[in-house]
Amino acid sequence: MIMENVNLKIFFEEPKRFDLQNIKPLSGIIGLYFIFLTKTEIAYPFGPSKLIYIGMSEKKTNSIGSRLTGHFDGQSGNIGLTSYRKSEQINFTYINFDMLKSVWKYRIEDLESYFILDFVKQFGVYPI
């Protein structure tokens, strides 16, 4: 796949507390989501960040709501997210992929890769 230079300004939804009342309305929404700490900064190799997870939902049947619910209740198997949730408040934000389809002609997987690889470039490793 060849991607041309594209300059897009993407606006994220207002951050929300990582709890079920904020997660449930996202049922059926496809897109990317970002989970981050509210207090603690992780000491990544190139600098600190509160971001701990970048995730994706590519189908309405496996929506952002269902993915976040799996992280919330531990069914996703991500022990790091479960442990951080027990120790401090965590928040999330998301991008509704349907809102980007008119300007992003690539797959949602490519957009997720862009954000993950940019994080690696900025902080030296993948988000924990």
mmCIF file of C-alpha atoms in Angstrom:
data_model
loop_
_atom_site.group_PDB
_atom_site.id
_atom_site.type_symbol
_atom_site.label_atom_id
_atom_site.label_comp_id
_atom_site.label_asym_id
_atom_site.label_seq_id
_atom_site.Cartn_x
_atom_site.Cartn_y
_atom_site.Cartn_z
ATOM 1 C CA MET A 1 0.000 0.000 0.000
ATOM 2 C CA ILE A 2 1.315 3.425 -0.902
ATOM 3 C CA MET A 3 0.047 6.339 1.115
ATOM 4 C CA GLU A 4 0.499 9.805 -0.239
ATOM 5 C CA ASN A 5 1.289 12.729 2.036
ATOM 6 C CA VAL A 6 -1.970 13.672 3.643
ATOM 7 C CA ASN A 7 -2.530 16.543 6.040
ATOM 8 C CA LEU A 8 -5.635 16.049 8.150
ATOM 9 C CA LYS A 9 -6.688 17.694 11.352
ATOM 10 C CA ILE A 10 -8.597 15.130 13.373
ATOM 11 C CA PHE A 11 -10.663 16.160 16.354
ATOM 12 C CA PHE A 12 -11.257 13.666 19.128
ATOM 13 C CA GLU A 13 -14.407 13.459 21.191
ATOM 14 C CA GLU A 14 -14.266 15.126 24.594
ATOM 15 C CA PRO A 15 -12.523 12.744 27.041
ATOM 16 C CA LYS A 16 -14.879 10.711 29.196
ATOM 17 C CA ARG A 17 -14.459 8.801 32.421
ATOM 18 C CA PHE A 18 -13.897 5.098 31.736
ATOM 19 C CA ASP A 19 -17.155 3.750 33.158
ATOM 20 C CA LEU A 20 -20.119 1.860 31.760
ATOM 21 C CA GLN A 21 -22.495 4.827 31.570
ATOM 22 C CA ASN A 22 -20.070 6.535 29.156
ATOM 23 C CA ILE A 23 -19.252 3.348 27.255
ATOM 24 C CA LYS A 24 -22.774 2.008 26.561
ATOM 25 C CA PRO A 25 -23.816 4.859 24.186
ATOM 26 C CA LEU A 26 -20.939 3.876 21.866
ATOM 27 C CA SER A 27 -22.593 0.608 20.887
ATOM 28 C CA GLY A 28 -22.593 0.315 17.098
ATOM 29 C CA ILE A 29 -19.911 2.990 16.546
ATOM 30 C CA ILE A 30 -16.860 2.050 14.485
ATOM 31 C CA GLY A 31 -13.578 3.832 15.062
ATOM 32 C CA LEU A 32 -10.473 4.229 17.164
ATOM 33 C CA TYR A 33 -10.316 4.704 20.899
ATOM 34 C CA PHE A 34 -7.570 5.876 23.220
ATOM 35 C CA ILE A 35 -7.384 5.017 26.923
ATOM 36 C CA PHE A 36 -5.285 7.160 29.213
ATOM 37 C CA LEU A 37 -4.508 7.765 32.859
ATOM 38 C CA THR A 38 -5.710 10.902 34.612
ATOM 39 C CA LYS A 39 -2.887 11.336 37.147
ATOM 40 C CA THR A 40 0.105 9.130 36.459
ATOM 41 C CA GLU A 41 2.459 9.657 33.557
ATOM 42 C CA ILE A 42 4.208 6.557 32.270
ATOM 43 C CA ALA A 43 7.968 6.968 31.863
ATOM 44 C CA TYR A 44 8.339 5.872 28.255
ATOM 45 C CA PRO A 45 11.909 5.908 26.826
ATOM 46 C CA PHE A 46 11.592 9.254 24.967
ATOM 47 C CA GLY A 47 9.342 11.026 27.468
ATOM 48 C CA PRO A 48 6.301 10.692 29.710
ATOM 49 C CA SER A 49 2.736 10.104 28.537
ATOM 50 C CA LYS A 50 -0.581 9.260 30.152
ATOM 51 C CA LEU A 51 -1.685 7.197 27.128
ATOM 52 C CA ILE A 52 -1.821 3.470 27.861
ATOM 53 C CA TYR A 53 -3.857 1.966 25.011
ATOM 54 C CA ILE A 54 -4.842 2.573 21.391
ATOM 55 C CA GLY A 55 -7.591 0.311 20.108
ATOM 56 C CA MET A 56 -9.849 -0.137 17.128
ATOM 57 C CA SER A 57 -13.316 -1.320 16.226
ATOM 58 C CA GLU A 58 -13.745 -2.193 12.579
ATOM 59 C CA LYS A 59 -17.301 -3.598 12.688
ATOM 60 C CA LYS A 60 -20.586 -2.455 14.202
ATOM 61 C CA THR A 61 -20.956 -5.905 15.772
ATOM 62 C CA ASN A 62 -17.629 -5.368 17.565
ATOM 63 C CA SER A 63 -18.165 -1.647 18.173
ATOM 64 C CA ILE A 64 -16.176 0.789 20.280
ATOM 65 C CA GLY A 65 -18.817 0.241 22.960
ATOM 66 C CA SER A 66 -18.338 -3.528 23.000
ATOM 67 C CA ARG A 67 -14.526 -3.272 22.854
ATOM 68 C CA LEU A 68 -14.435 -0.797 25.762
ATOM 69 C CA THR A 69 -16.893 -2.922 27.747
ATOM 70 C CA GLY A 70 -14.533 -5.879 27.298
ATOM 71 C CA HIS A 71 -11.657 -3.789 28.614
ATOM 72 C CA PHE A 72 -13.776 -2.464 31.474
ATOM 73 C CA ASP A 73 -14.917 -5.844 32.777
ATOM 74 C CA GLY A 74 -11.631 -7.635 32.045
ATOM 75 C CA GLN A 75 -12.984 -9.940 29.321
ATOM 76 C CA SER A 76 -10.434 -8.538 26.860
ATOM 77 C CA GLY A 77 -7.681 -10.152 28.908
ATOM 78 C CA ASN A 78 -5.690 -6.914 29.120
ATOM 79 C CA ILE A 79 -4.491 -7.137 32.719
ATOM 80 C CA GLY A 80 -2.752 -3.764 32.458
ATOM 81 C CA LEU A 81 -5.994 -1.884 31.807
ATOM 82 C CA THR A 82 -7.788 -3.763 34.572
ATOM 83 C CA SER A 83 -4.986 -3.049 37.047
ATOM 84 C CA TYR A 84 -4.753 0.646 36.191
ATOM 85 C CA ARG A 85 -8.519 0.982 36.518
ATOM 86 C CA LYS A 86 -8.273 -0.409 40.052
ATOM 87 C CA SER A 87 -5.516 2.015 41.039
ATOM 88 C CA GLU A 88 -6.727 5.313 39.546
ATOM 89 C CA GLN A 89 -9.337 6.897 37.351
ATOM 90 C CA ILE A 90 -8.771 6.339 33.660
ATOM 91 C CA ASN A 91 -10.434 8.146 30.781
ATOM 92 C CA PHE A 92 -10.956 7.495 27.096
ATOM 93 C CA THR A 93 -11.632 9.371 23.922
ATOM 94 C CA TYR A 94 -12.516 8.124 20.468
ATOM 95 C CA ILE A 95 -12.775 8.924 16.787
ATOM 96 C CA ASN A 96 -15.948 7.948 14.944
ATOM 97 C CA PHE A 97 -14.591 6.479 11.706
ATOM 98 C CA ASP A 98 -17.793 7.228 9.777
ATOM 99 C CA MET A 99 -17.034 10.944 10.229
ATOM 100 C CA LEU A 100 -13.649 10.500 8.503
ATOM 101 C CA LYS A 101 -14.667 8.431 5.497
ATOM 102 C CA SER A 102 -15.037 11.457 3.233
ATOM 103 C CA VAL A 103 -11.430 12.542 3.870
ATOM 104 C CA TRP A 104 -9.672 9.259 4.750
ATOM 105 C CA LYS A 105 -9.697 6.862 1.807
ATOM 106 C CA TYR A 106 -7.721 4.110 3.515
ATOM 107 C CA ARG A 107 -8.831 1.359 5.874
ATOM 108 C CA ILE A 108 -9.433 1.933 9.577
ATOM 109 C CA GLU A 109 -6.527 -0.440 10.270
ATOM 110 C CA ASP A 110 -4.245 2.016 8.469
ATOM 111 C CA LEU A 111 -5.447 4.863 10.655
ATOM 112 C CA GLU A 112 -4.814 2.823 13.795
ATOM 113 C CA SER A 113 -1.328 1.953 12.519
ATOM 114 C CA TYR A 114 -0.650 5.630 11.879
ATOM 115 C CA PHE A 115 -1.452 6.550 15.494
ATOM 116 C CA ILE A 116 0.455 3.605 16.974
ATOM 117 C CA LEU A 117 3.554 4.213 14.849
ATOM 118 C CA ASP A 118 3.437 7.928 15.629
ATOM 119 C CA PHE A 119 3.325 7.074 19.336
ATOM 120 C CA VAL A 120 6.374 4.814 18.901
ATOM 121 C CA LYS A 121 8.190 7.624 17.092
ATOM 122 C CA GLN A 122 7.359 10.139 19.848
ATOM 123 C CA PHE A 123 7.811 7.913 22.920
ATOM 124 C CA GLY A 124 10.153 5.099 21.830
ATOM 125 C CA VAL A 125 7.831 2.106 22.423
ATOM 126 C CA TYR A 126 4.267 0.956 21.940
ATOM 127 C CA PRO A 127 1.729 2.149 24.528
ATOM 128 C CA ILE A 128 1.559 -0.310 27.393
#
